[in-house]
Short mmCIF file of C-alpha atoms in Angstrom, two decimals:
data_model
loop_
_atom_site.label_atom_id
_atom_site.label_comp_id
_atom_site.label_asym_id
_atom_site.label_seq_id
_atom_site.Cartn_x
_atom_site.Cartn_y
_atom_site.Cartn_z
CA MET A 1 -32.48 32.05 25.10
CA ASN A 2 -31.14 32.00 28.66
CA VAL A 3 -29.69 28.55 27.92
CA LEU A 4 -27.23 30.10 25.55
CA GLN A 5 -26.50 32.93 27.98
CA SER A 6 -25.75 30.63 30.91
CA ASN A 7 -23.58 28.39 28.76
CA PHE A 8 -22.01 31.21 26.79
CA PHE A 9 -18.61 30.96 28.46
CA GLU A 10 -18.53 27.17 28.00
CA LEU A 11 -19.47 27.57 24.34
CA ILE A 12 -16.68 30.10 23.77
CA THR A 13 -14.08 27.82 25.38
CA ILE A 14 -15.21 24.88 23.26
CA ILE A 15 -14.99 26.98 20.09
CA PHE A 16 -11.56 28.18 21.20
CA TYR A 17 -10.40 24.56 21.71
CA CYS A 18 -11.78 23.63 18.29
CA ILE A 19 -9.71 26.37 16.70
CA LEU A 20 -6.75 25.19 18.75
CA ILE A 21 -7.12 21.77 17.12
CA PHE A 22 -8.03 23.01 13.66
CA VAL A 23 -5.23 25.49 13.03
CA PRO A 24 -2.28 23.17 13.88
CA LEU A 25 -4.07 20.48 11.88
CA LEU A 26 -4.20 22.73 8.81
CA VAL A 27 -0.52 23.60 9.23
CA GLY A 28 0.17 19.90 9.63
CA VAL A 29 -1.69 19.08 6.44
CA VAL A 30 0.24 21.74 4.50
CA LEU A 31 3.54 20.40 5.83
CA ALA A 32 2.45 16.81 5.18
CA LEU A 33 1.59 17.62 1.54
CA TYR A 34 4.96 19.31 1.16
CA ALA A 35 6.85 16.44 2.85
CA ASP A 36 4.98 13.90 0.76
CA ARG A 37 6.08 15.55 -2.47
CA LYS A 38 9.64 16.15 -1.26
CA ILE A 39 10.14 12.54 -0.12
CA TRP A 40 8.59 11.21 -3.29
CA ALA A 41 10.91 13.43 -5.31
CA ALA A 42 13.98 12.43 -3.30
CA VAL A 43 13.29 8.73 -3.87
CA GLN A 44 13.15 9.39 -7.61
CA LYS A 45 16.24 11.65 -7.52
CA ARG A 46 14.23 14.76 -8.37
CA ARG A 47 14.18 18.04 -6.46
CA GLY A 48 10.47 18.31 -5.81
CA PRO A 49 8.88 21.71 -5.10
CA ASN A 50 11.76 24.19 -4.72
CA VAL A 51 10.69 27.45 -6.37
CA VAL A 52 7.94 29.08 -4.31
CA GLY A 53 9.32 30.36 -1.00
CA PRO A 54 12.35 29.05 0.90
CA PHE A 55 12.95 25.37 -0.07
CA GLY A 56 9.63 25.49 -1.91
CA LEU A 57 7.77 25.63 1.41
CA PHE A 58 5.05 27.93 0.03
CA GLN A 59 4.24 25.62 -2.85
CA VAL A 60 1.23 24.10 -1.07
CA PRO A 61 -0.33 27.44 -0.02
CA ALA A 62 0.23 28.67 -3.58
CA ASP A 63 -1.54 25.59 -4.95
CA GLY A 64 -4.33 26.16 -2.44
CA LEU A 65 -4.79 29.76 -3.57
CA LYS A 66 -4.90 28.61 -7.18
CA PHE A 67 -7.67 26.14 -6.36
CA ILE A 68 -9.63 28.74 -4.39
CA PHE A 69 -9.67 31.16 -7.32
CA LYS A 70 -10.60 28.51 -9.86
CA GLU A 71 -14.15 28.07 -11.03
CA ILE A 72 -16.24 25.37 -9.39
CA ILE A 73 -17.56 23.33 -12.29
CA LEU A 74 -20.86 21.57 -11.66
CA PRO A 75 -21.42 18.79 -14.20
CA ASP A 76 -24.71 19.20 -16.01
CA SER A 77 -26.03 15.73 -15.22
CA ALA A 78 -24.76 15.67 -11.63
CA ASP A 79 -26.98 15.49 -8.57
CA LYS A 80 -25.85 18.92 -7.47
CA THR A 81 -26.76 18.84 -3.77
CA VAL A 82 -25.11 15.49 -3.10
CA PHE A 83 -22.22 16.49 -5.36
CA LEU A 84 -21.43 19.49 -3.16
CA ILE A 85 -22.22 17.83 0.17
CA ALA A 86 -19.79 14.95 -0.46
CA PRO A 87 -16.49 16.87 -0.08
CA ILE A 88 -17.88 18.77 2.92
CA ILE A 89 -18.73 15.47 4.63
CA THR A 90 -15.27 14.10 3.92
CA LEU A 91 -13.54 17.10 5.46
CA ALA A 92 -15.92 17.50 8.40
CA LEU A 93 -15.66 13.84 9.40
CA SER A 94 -11.90 13.77 9.17
CA ILE A 95 -11.66 16.82 11.43
CA ALA A 96 -14.33 15.53 13.84
CA ALA A 97 -12.27 12.44 14.63
CA TRP A 98 -9.46 14.63 15.99
CA ALA A 99 -11.64 15.76 18.90
CA VAL A 100 -10.68 12.70 20.96
CA ILE A 101 -6.97 12.44 20.08
CA PRO A 102 -4.83 13.07 23.20
CA VAL A 103 -1.61 14.89 22.26
CA GLN A 104 -0.28 15.05 25.81
CA ALA A 105 -1.30 13.82 29.26
CA GLY A 106 -4.68 15.45 29.83
CA VAL A 107 -4.55 17.60 26.70
CA VAL A 108 -7.57 16.43 24.74
CA LEU A 109 -10.77 18.19 23.70
CA ALA A 110 -13.17 15.34 24.55
CA ASN A 111 -11.81 12.68 26.91
CA ILE A 112 -14.68 10.27 26.30
CA ASN A 113 -14.82 6.69 27.56
CA VAL A 114 -15.38 5.14 24.15
CA GLY A 115 -12.72 7.21 22.37
CA ILE A 116 -11.41 4.44 20.17
CA LEU A 117 -14.91 3.34 19.18
CA TYR A 118 -15.70 6.96 18.30
CA ILE A 119 -12.70 7.14 15.97
CA PHE A 120 -13.60 3.78 14.48
CA ALA A 121 -17.19 4.97 13.91
CA ILE A 122 -16.11 8.26 12.34
CA SER A 123 -13.60 6.59 10.06
CA SER A 124 -16.22 4.06 8.99
CA LEU A 125 -18.38 7.03 7.96
CA GLY A 126 -15.57 8.34 5.77
CA VAL A 127 -16.63 6.04 2.96
CA TYR A 128 -19.81 8.07 2.45
CA GLY A 129 -17.97 11.11 1.14
CA ILE A 130 -16.42 8.99 -1.59
CA LEU A 131 -19.56 7.00 -2.35
CA MET A 132 -21.70 10.14 -2.61
CA ALA A 133 -19.11 11.88 -4.78
CA GLY A 134 -18.89 8.92 -7.12
CA TRP A 135 -22.61 8.53 -7.48
CA ALA A 136 -23.50 12.22 -7.69
CA SER A 137 -20.96 12.88 -10.45
CA ASN A 138 -23.16 10.72 -12.71
CA SER A 139 -20.18 9.66 -14.74
CA LYS A 140 -18.54 6.29 -15.32
CA TYR A 141 -15.07 6.70 -13.83
CA PRO A 142 -16.13 8.35 -10.57
CA PHE A 143 -18.75 5.65 -10.13
CA PHE A 144 -16.22 2.86 -10.58
CA GLY A 145 -13.87 4.63 -8.19
CA ALA A 146 -16.62 4.95 -5.60
CA LEU A 147 -17.60 1.28 -5.85
CA ARG A 148 -14.00 0.16 -5.51
CA SER A 149 -13.40 2.46 -2.61
CA ALA A 150 -16.51 1.33 -0.75
CA ALA A 151 -15.56 -2.32 -1.05
CA GLN A 152 -11.96 -1.58 -0.10
CA MET A 153 -12.70 0.54 2.96
CA VAL A 154 -15.35 -1.85 4.31
CA SER A 155 -12.99 -4.83 3.89
CA TYR A 156 -10.01 -3.31 5.64
CA GLU A 157 -12.12 -1.88 8.42
CA VAL A 158 -12.79 -5.44 9.58
CA SER A 159 -9.12 -6.23 10.14
CA ILE A 160 -8.50 -2.80 11.68
CA GLY A 161 -11.32 -3.59 14.10
CA PHE A 162 -9.72 -6.86 15.15
CA VAL A 163 -6.29 -5.25 15.56
CA ILE A 164 -7.87 -2.63 17.81
CA VAL A 165 -9.50 -5.44 19.82
CA THR A 166 -6.11 -7.08 20.46
CA VAL A 167 -4.73 -3.79 21.73
CA LEU A 168 -7.82 -3.15 23.85
CA MET A 169 -7.48 -6.55 25.53
CA CYS A 170 -4.01 -5.55 26.70
CA VAL A 171 -5.31 -2.21 27.99
CA GLY A 172 -8.72 -2.93 29.46
CA SER A 173 -10.18 0.44 28.48
CA LEU A 174 -11.57 2.15 25.40
CA ASN A 175 -10.23 5.52 26.49
CA LEU A 176 -7.36 6.72 24.28
CA SER A 177 -5.44 8.35 27.15
CA GLU A 178 -5.55 5.10 29.10
CA ILE A 179 -4.37 3.18 26.04
CA VAL A 180 -1.30 5.43 25.99
CA LEU A 181 -0.73 5.15 29.75
CA ALA A 182 -0.90 1.34 29.53
CA GLN A 183 2.24 1.49 27.39
CA LYS A 184 4.31 3.03 30.16
CA ASN A 185 6.45 -0.11 30.51
CA ILE A 186 6.55 -1.34 26.94
CA TRP A 187 5.20 0.11 23.71
CA PHE A 188 2.71 -2.25 22.15
CA PHE A 189 4.49 -2.52 18.83
CA ILE A 190 7.05 -4.83 20.45
CA PRO A 191 4.76 -7.54 21.89
CA LEU A 192 2.14 -7.07 19.15
CA PHE A 193 4.50 -6.57 16.22
CA PRO A 194 2.51 -8.60 13.63
CA MET A 195 -0.59 -6.58 14.50
CA PHE A 196 1.39 -3.37 14.12
CA VAL A 197 2.25 -4.41 10.56
CA VAL A 198 -1.35 -5.41 9.81
CA PHE A 199 -2.61 -2.12 11.21
CA PHE A 200 -0.12 -0.08 9.22
CA ILE A 201 -1.00 -1.76 5.92
CA SER A 202 -4.73 -1.60 6.66
CA ALA A 203 -4.33 2.09 7.46
CA LEU A 204 -2.80 2.58 4.01
CA ALA A 205 -5.80 0.82 2.46
CA GLU A 206 -8.29 2.69 4.66
CA THR A 207 -6.95 6.09 3.60
CA ASN A 208 -6.70 5.11 -0.09
CA ARG A 209 -2.96 5.67 -0.07
CA PRO A 210 -0.68 4.02 -2.60
CA PRO A 211 -0.20 1.06 -3.12
CA PHE A 212 -3.94 0.80 -2.42
CA ASP A 213 -5.06 3.97 -4.22
CA LEU A 214 -7.39 2.07 -6.54
CA PRO A 215 -10.32 4.51 -6.10
CA GLU A 216 -8.26 7.14 -7.90
CA ALA A 217 -5.96 4.94 -9.98
CA GLU A 218 -5.04 7.41 -12.68
CA SER A 219 -3.96 4.80 -15.21
CA GLU A 220 -7.40 3.16 -15.18
CA LEU A 221 -9.95 5.60 -13.79
CA VAL A 222 -8.68 9.11 -14.70
CA ALA A 223 -8.89 10.37 -11.11
CA GLY A 224 -11.54 8.03 -9.72
CA TYR A 225 -14.21 9.66 -7.60
CA GLN A 226 -12.49 13.08 -7.87
CA THR A 227 -12.67 13.20 -11.66
CA GLU A 228 -15.51 15.73 -11.90
CA TYR A 229 -14.33 17.94 -9.04
CA SER A 230 -12.52 21.21 -9.45
CA GLY A 231 -11.64 24.26 -7.40
CA MET A 232 -12.70 24.43 -3.78
CA PRO A 233 -14.54 21.07 -3.53
CA PHE A 234 -11.40 19.36 -4.79
CA VAL A 235 -9.35 21.10 -2.11
CA LEU A 236 -11.84 19.92 0.50
CA PHE A 237 -11.33 16.32 -0.69
CA LEU A 238 -7.56 16.74 -0.68
CA PHE A 239 -7.51 18.20 2.81
CA GLY A 240 -9.95 15.61 4.11
CA GLU A 241 -7.78 12.86 2.70
CA TYR A 242 -4.60 14.22 4.28
CA ILE A 243 -6.24 14.89 7.64
CA ASN A 244 -7.41 11.27 7.54
CA ILE A 245 -3.86 10.14 6.80
CA LEU A 246 -2.56 12.18 9.74
CA LEU A 247 -5.35 10.69 11.87
CA MET A 248 -4.24 7.19 10.95
CA CYS A 249 -0.64 8.15 11.80
CA ALA A 250 -1.86 9.46 15.16
CA MET A 251 -3.83 6.26 15.71
CA THR A 252 -0.74 4.14 15.00
CA THR A 253 1.17 6.32 17.43
CA ILE A 254 -1.43 5.99 20.16
CA LEU A 255 -2.12 2.28 19.73
CA PHE A 256 1.42 1.00 19.16
CA LEU A 257 4.08 3.68 19.67
CA GLY A 258 3.16 4.91 23.12
CA GLY A 259 1.48 8.22 22.22
CA TRP A 260 3.10 11.12 24.07
CA LEU A 261 5.40 8.93 26.19
CA PRO A 262 9.17 9.33 25.76
CA PRO A 263 11.13 6.25 24.56
CA ILE A 264 12.82 5.82 27.94
CA ASP A 265 11.66 7.50 31.11
CA VAL A 266 14.97 9.21 32.03
CA TYR A 267 15.73 12.85 32.76
CA PRO A 268 16.59 14.70 29.55
CA LEU A 269 13.98 12.76 27.57
CA ASN A 270 11.03 13.06 29.94
CA ALA A 271 11.64 16.80 30.40
CA ILE A 272 10.57 17.35 26.80
CA PRO A 273 6.82 18.07 26.71
CA GLY A 274 4.65 15.16 25.59
CA PHE A 275 3.18 16.78 22.51
CA VAL A 276 6.69 17.07 21.01
CA TRP A 277 7.11 13.30 21.29
CA PHE A 278 3.62 12.85 19.87
CA ILE A 279 4.35 15.05 16.85
CA LEU A 280 7.73 13.36 16.33
CA LYS A 281 6.13 9.92 16.29
CA VAL A 282 3.32 11.03 13.96
CA THR A 283 5.97 12.47 11.66
CA LEU A 284 7.87 9.17 11.73
CA VAL A 285 4.76 7.18 10.80
CA PHE A 286 3.91 9.70 8.08
CA TYR A 287 7.45 9.31 6.74
CA MET A 288 6.79 5.57 6.42
CA PHE A 289 3.49 6.34 4.63
CA ALA A 290 5.33 8.60 2.20
CA MET A 291 8.10 6.08 1.56
CA VAL A 292 5.57 3.34 0.82
CA LYS A 293 3.88 5.68 -1.66
CA ALA A 294 7.22 6.31 -3.33
CA PHE A 295 8.40 2.78 -3.93
CA VAL A 296 5.57 0.25 -3.87
CA PRO A 297 3.70 -0.35 -7.12
CA ARG A 298 -0.10 -0.24 -7.12
CA TYR A 299 -1.98 -3.42 -6.26
CA ARG A 300 -4.42 -5.04 -8.63
CA TYR A 301 -7.99 -5.06 -7.36
CA ASP A 302 -8.29 -8.83 -6.80
CA GLN A 303 -4.93 -8.84 -5.00
CA LEU A 304 -6.20 -6.09 -2.72
CA MET A 305 -9.34 -8.04 -1.84
CA ARG A 306 -7.35 -11.24 -1.35
CA LEU A 307 -4.96 -9.51 1.02
CA GLY A 308 -7.81 -8.03 3.03
CA TRP A 309 -10.10 -11.04 3.36
CA LYS A 310 -7.82 -14.06 3.00
CA VAL A 311 -4.65 -12.87 4.72
CA PHE A 312 -5.35 -10.06 7.16
CA LEU A 313 -8.75 -11.21 8.44
CA PRO A 314 -7.61 -14.75 9.45
CA LEU A 315 -4.34 -13.35 10.78
CA SER A 316 -5.99 -10.74 12.96
CA LEU A 317 -8.65 -13.23 14.14
CA LEU A 318 -5.88 -15.62 15.13
CA ALA A 319 -4.13 -12.79 16.93
CA VAL A 320 -7.29 -12.01 18.92
CA VAL A 321 -7.60 -15.64 20.05
CA LEU A 322 -3.87 -15.96 20.76
CA THR A 323 -3.59 -12.68 22.67
CA SER A 324 -6.65 -13.39 24.80
CA SER A 325 -5.39 -16.91 25.57
CA ILE A 326 -1.95 -15.68 26.59
CA LEU A 327 -3.41 -12.87 28.68
CA PHE A 328 -5.77 -15.32 30.36
CA PHE A 329 -3.40 -18.20 31.10
CA PHE A 330 -0.49 -16.08 32.27
CA LYS A 331 -2.85 -13.83 34.22
CA LEU A 332 -1.57 -10.75 32.42
CA ALA A 333 -4.95 -9.24 31.54
CA PRO A 334 -5.74 -5.95 33.27
CA GLY A 335 -7.57 -6.56 36.51
CA MET A 336 -6.60 -10.25 36.71
CA SER A 337 -3.39 -10.30 38.72
CA MET B 1 -34.50 24.15 29.55
CA SER B 2 -31.06 22.61 29.68
CA ILE B 3 -28.55 22.06 26.91
CA SER B 4 -29.20 18.30 26.85
CA LEU B 5 -32.93 18.89 26.41
CA LEU B 6 -32.19 21.33 23.61
CA THR B 7 -29.95 18.81 21.87
CA PHE B 8 -32.57 16.12 22.40
CA TYR B 9 -35.18 18.21 20.60
CA LEU B 10 -32.67 18.98 17.86
CA PHE B 11 -31.77 15.33 17.33
CA SER B 12 -35.33 14.06 17.47
CA ALA B 13 -36.62 16.79 15.15
CA ILE B 14 -33.98 15.92 12.54
CA LEU B 15 -34.61 12.22 13.16
CA LEU B 16 -38.35 12.57 12.51
CA LEU B 17 -37.89 14.83 9.50
CA SER B 18 -35.29 12.62 7.89
CA SER B 19 -37.33 9.46 8.45
CA LEU B 20 -40.24 11.25 6.82
CA MET B 21 -37.98 12.10 3.90
CA VAL B 22 -36.88 8.44 3.64
CA ILE B 23 -40.37 7.42 2.59
CA SER B 24 -41.39 10.54 0.72
CA THR B 25 -38.43 11.40 -1.48
CA LYS B 26 -38.51 10.21 -5.08
CA ASN B 27 -34.87 9.27 -5.47
CA PRO B 28 -33.96 5.96 -3.74
CA VAL B 29 -30.36 7.08 -3.18
CA HIS B 30 -31.61 10.17 -1.37
CA SER B 31 -33.84 7.87 0.69
CA VAL B 32 -30.85 5.83 1.82
CA LEU B 33 -28.89 9.00 2.62
CA PHE B 34 -31.77 10.28 4.74
CA LEU B 35 -31.94 6.86 6.42
CA ILE B 36 -28.28 7.27 7.35
CA LEU B 37 -29.02 10.72 8.75
CA ALA B 38 -31.81 9.16 10.82
CA PHE B 39 -29.40 6.51 12.16
CA LEU B 40 -26.88 9.18 13.12
CA ASN B 41 -29.47 11.18 15.01
CA ALA B 42 -30.67 8.06 16.81
CA ALA B 43 -27.05 7.53 17.86
CA GLY B 44 -27.03 11.12 19.13
CA ILE B 45 -30.07 10.40 21.29
CA PHE B 46 -28.30 7.32 22.68
CA VAL B 47 -25.39 9.55 23.66
CA ILE B 48 -27.75 11.91 25.52
CA LEU B 49 -29.07 8.86 27.42
CA HIS B 50 -25.45 8.04 28.43
CA ALA B 51 -25.54 4.89 26.32
CA GLU B 52 -22.39 5.84 24.44
CA PHE B 53 -21.38 2.25 23.67
CA LEU B 54 -24.72 1.54 21.96
CA ALA B 55 -24.43 4.81 20.06
CA MET B 56 -21.00 3.97 18.68
CA ILE B 57 -22.01 0.40 17.81
CA LEU B 58 -25.11 1.74 16.05
CA ILE B 59 -22.93 3.97 13.90
CA ILE B 60 -20.25 1.33 13.24
CA VAL B 61 -22.65 -1.51 12.40
CA TYR B 62 -25.64 0.19 10.81
CA VAL B 63 -24.16 3.28 9.25
CA GLY B 64 -20.64 2.01 8.60
CA ALA B 65 -21.51 -1.42 7.24
CA VAL B 66 -25.20 -2.16 6.65
CA ALA B 67 -26.15 1.17 5.09
CA VAL B 68 -23.05 1.13 2.88
CA LEU B 69 -24.23 -2.15 1.38
CA PHE B 70 -27.74 -0.67 1.06
CA LEU B 71 -26.35 2.32 -0.77
CA PHE B 72 -24.21 0.00 -2.87
CA VAL B 73 -27.26 -1.91 -4.11
CA VAL B 74 -29.50 1.12 -4.54
CA MET B 75 -26.85 3.04 -6.49
CA MET B 76 -26.79 0.25 -9.06
CA LEU B 77 -30.54 0.48 -9.68
CA ASP B 78 -31.86 2.11 -12.78
CA PHE B 79 -34.44 4.01 -10.79
CA LYS B 80 -35.47 6.54 -13.40
CA THR B 81 -37.64 3.99 -15.17
CA SER B 82 -39.06 2.27 -12.12
CA LEU B 83 -40.79 5.29 -10.57
CA GLY B 84 -44.29 6.19 -11.54
CA LYS B 85 -47.30 7.84 -9.95
CA ASP B 86 -49.46 4.73 -10.11
CA ASN B 87 -46.94 2.92 -7.89
CA ILE B 88 -47.93 5.08 -4.94
CA LEU B 89 -51.59 4.09 -5.23
CA GLN B 90 -50.59 0.48 -5.70
CA TYR B 91 -48.65 0.34 -2.43
CA MET B 92 -51.02 2.58 -0.47
CA PRO B 93 -53.32 -0.11 1.05
CA ILE B 94 -50.55 -2.37 2.34
CA GLY B 95 -48.59 0.63 3.61
CA LEU B 96 -51.59 1.95 5.50
CA LEU B 97 -52.23 -1.50 6.97
CA ILE B 98 -48.68 -1.85 8.26
CA GLY B 99 -48.77 1.70 9.61
CA LEU B 100 -52.00 0.99 11.46
CA VAL B 101 -50.55 -2.17 13.00
CA PHE B 102 -47.53 -0.22 14.23
CA ILE B 103 -49.67 2.57 15.69
CA ALA B 104 -51.87 -0.01 17.42
CA GLU B 105 -48.82 -1.71 18.93
CA LEU B 106 -47.42 1.60 20.14
CA VAL B 107 -50.73 2.57 21.72
CA ILE B 108 -51.01 -0.81 23.47
CA VAL B 109 -47.48 -0.46 24.84
CA LEU B 110 -48.05 3.11 26.01
CA ILE B 111 -51.33 2.21 27.73
CA ASN B 112 -49.90 -0.80 29.53
CA THR B 113 -46.71 0.80 30.81
CA ARG B 114 -46.73 3.87 32.96
CA LEU B 115 -43.90 5.77 31.33
CA ASP B 116 -42.80 8.27 33.94
CA LEU B 117 -40.37 10.71 32.39
CA SER B 118 -39.40 12.26 35.72
CA ASN B 119 -37.06 9.36 36.53
CA ILE B 120 -35.39 9.20 33.11
CA GLN B 121 -32.00 8.79 34.81
CA ILE B 122 -33.16 5.52 36.39
CA LEU B 123 -34.73 4.38 33.13
CA SER B 124 -31.48 4.84 31.27
CA ASN B 125 -29.50 3.15 34.09
CA PRO B 126 -31.86 0.40 35.21
CA LEU B 127 -29.21 -1.78 36.88
CA ASP B 128 -27.90 0.07 39.90
CA ASN B 129 -25.30 -2.59 40.75
CA PHE B 130 -23.28 -1.35 37.76
CA SER B 131 -23.28 2.24 38.96
CA GLY B 132 -19.51 2.65 39.20
CA GLN B 133 -18.75 1.06 35.85
CA SER B 134 -18.62 2.49 32.39
CA ASN B 135 -21.30 1.64 29.89
CA THR B 136 -19.12 -0.77 27.94
CA GLU B 137 -18.05 -2.66 31.06
CA ALA B 138 -21.63 -3.03 32.27
CA ILE B 139 -22.89 -4.37 28.93
CA GLY B 140 -19.94 -6.75 28.66
CA SER B 141 -20.31 -8.14 32.16
CA ILE B 142 -24.00 -8.89 31.54
CA LEU B 143 -23.74 -10.06 27.95
CA TYR B 144 -20.95 -12.57 28.57
CA THR B 145 -22.33 -14.00 31.82
CA ASN B 146 -26.14 -14.07 32.10
CA TYR B 147 -26.90 -13.93 28.40
CA VAL B 148 -23.90 -15.74 26.94
CA LEU B 149 -26.09 -18.49 25.44
CA TYR B 150 -28.31 -16.04 23.57
CA PHE B 151 -25.30 -14.06 22.49
CA GLN B 152 -23.54 -17.11 21.08
CA LEU B 153 -26.77 -18.36 19.49
CA SER B 154 -27.32 -15.10 17.63
CA GLY B 155 -23.71 -15.30 16.49
CA VAL B 156 -24.26 -18.82 15.17
CA ILE B 157 -27.44 -17.73 13.39
CA LEU B 158 -25.54 -14.93 11.65
CA LEU B 159 -22.79 -17.38 10.71
CA VAL B 160 -25.34 -19.80 9.24
CA ALA B 161 -26.91 -16.94 7.26
CA MET B 162 -23.49 -15.95 5.95
CA VAL B 163 -22.56 -19.49 4.96
CA GLY B 164 -25.96 -19.93 3.34
CA SER B 165 -25.68 -16.82 1.20
CA ILE B 166 -22.17 -17.78 0.13
CA VAL B 167 -23.31 -21.30 -0.82
CA LEU B 168 -26.25 -19.89 -2.81
CA THR B 169 -24.11 -17.53 -4.86
CA LEU B 170 -20.96 -19.61 -5.22
CA ARG B 171 -20.54 -21.11 -8.65
CA ASP B 172 -17.51 -22.40 -10.44
CA ARG B 173 -17.03 -20.55 -13.66
CA GLU B 174 -14.89 -22.18 -16.24
CA GLY B 175 -11.97 -20.46 -17.85
CA VAL B 176 -11.23 -18.17 -14.92
CA LYS B 177 -7.53 -17.90 -14.24
CA ARG B 178 -6.92 -17.52 -10.55
CA GLN B 179 -3.79 -16.15 -9.01
CA ILE B 180 -2.03 -18.69 -6.83
CA VAL B 181 0.51 -16.63 -4.99
CA SER B 182 2.52 -19.54 -3.57
CA GLU B 183 2.97 -20.96 -7.08
CA GLN B 184 3.93 -17.57 -8.41
CA VAL B 185 6.53 -16.91 -5.75
CA ASP B 186 7.89 -20.45 -5.66
CA ARG B 187 10.93 -20.81 -7.90
CA GLU B 188 12.35 -24.12 -6.67
CA GLY B 189 12.98 -26.42 -9.61
CA LYS B 190 11.51 -23.94 -12.06
CA ILE B 191 14.66 -22.08 -12.85
CA GLU B 192 17.80 -23.74 -14.10
CA LEU B 193 21.05 -22.49 -15.49
CA VAL B 194 22.08 -24.16 -18.71
CA ASP B 195 25.31 -23.87 -20.61
CA VAL B 196 24.27 -23.49 -24.23
CA LYS B 197 26.77 -24.57 -26.81
CA SER B 198 26.78 -22.22 -29.74
CA GLY B 199 25.09 -23.50 -32.84
CA GLU B 200 23.41 -26.42 -31.06
CA GLY B 201 20.79 -24.82 -28.83
CA VAL B 202 19.11 -26.57 -25.95
CA ASP B 203 15.84 -28.37 -25.31
CA ILE B 204 13.64 -26.73 -22.67
#
């Protein structure tokens, strides 16, 4: 056991860093849930949550407590192990991806070389939580929801992959911190604006947000893959989903909006610490997510598939060819000048 | 015993156990889930060998895409009726044969190569002229220069397989109404304003 003893200090620091990521993330999720409902309400000229706590701020913790004290119902015909593992996998994966997100210059838990591939890999695993939940529930609606979700997430991952490739060609590194630093002169959403739009819409589809929330379309599938879940497992799904949404917001920020960099590098702006800019930008992207949820009607399933395979895939492929050609002929690619 | 050795034993133990479960568990969906676990642990071993690019690609391609389709198909099966005890005896001879072939191959390989585990660092980084580069860069600079023909050929083979499977399953069904977005959005010449005189109506 001397391995553990010699590495004890290292282990403690890593656990401390994990908590340092996890706690703000939980606060962020609570605020995101609240903001989501408030924005949705404001669009529809309602008040939204306004009773529990000041401005209704404690509504989400109150809901959370309610779920914690509720009974966990295990359906009789469910595959109980898989049924309970599914929400845990969803939450664990969504948190694991945050390990490589840089919130400020040098402030990142794991500054690995293949950061963006890691996030891509983890988010491609996210489909398993939903698939397992849908299958293990052993019920029609969850199963339909799971099948839809699997097809949807696999389709949109392809175009997300190509969008990431276009960004990577402009950067020349897979490291997330270097992707941010490469945007020192110009944020990538200006030269790569079409890809920014494709990425944003694909991110909506990847996180099962409206208008692409077909896996849980309540008018057709009750609640989709979550139908049989109650109490704590349901909360795990909810939190996993929102952490994934925040992750996609953070990804948009890092890939296109310059991460922790200030808009212009002048005195009063660059004195503000980077993580403030990062949080501001994530909030902005989340605001766009919430607005889309509020005023875009849900897609039909064939329209969703058409958009993914017949519009976004050719578009992003074209963008890869175009970007690489421009970078090559004008000698703009990193390491070519 | 270092941390990396400890994690190696952890990963390989789970890898072996889960691959054993793949073939021994009754439920096909559980088999696929254990297969996924095995893939993930193999990716972990790649990371220990400093082959992080391969590890991530293994997860993205095999776990994120191939195994999802596997799971997709297996979940649709009505497996409760297809499993019986006599099946095991039926598949035993061919399974044993294949297992024996694999063991023989492994033994031949192990006898003919002197696998020296003391220089594992060199084994995992066999090309020393890439020493300063990251894993991804090294693979890219070899794959797109020395092996570009093989790389493109394998791409073409995959493309042919894809086209083939689409051709085999494509059939025109009659009576299917397809959505043509351009037609739906296009309103030129399809809308007109007509002054209708009262009592006379208008022909449309």
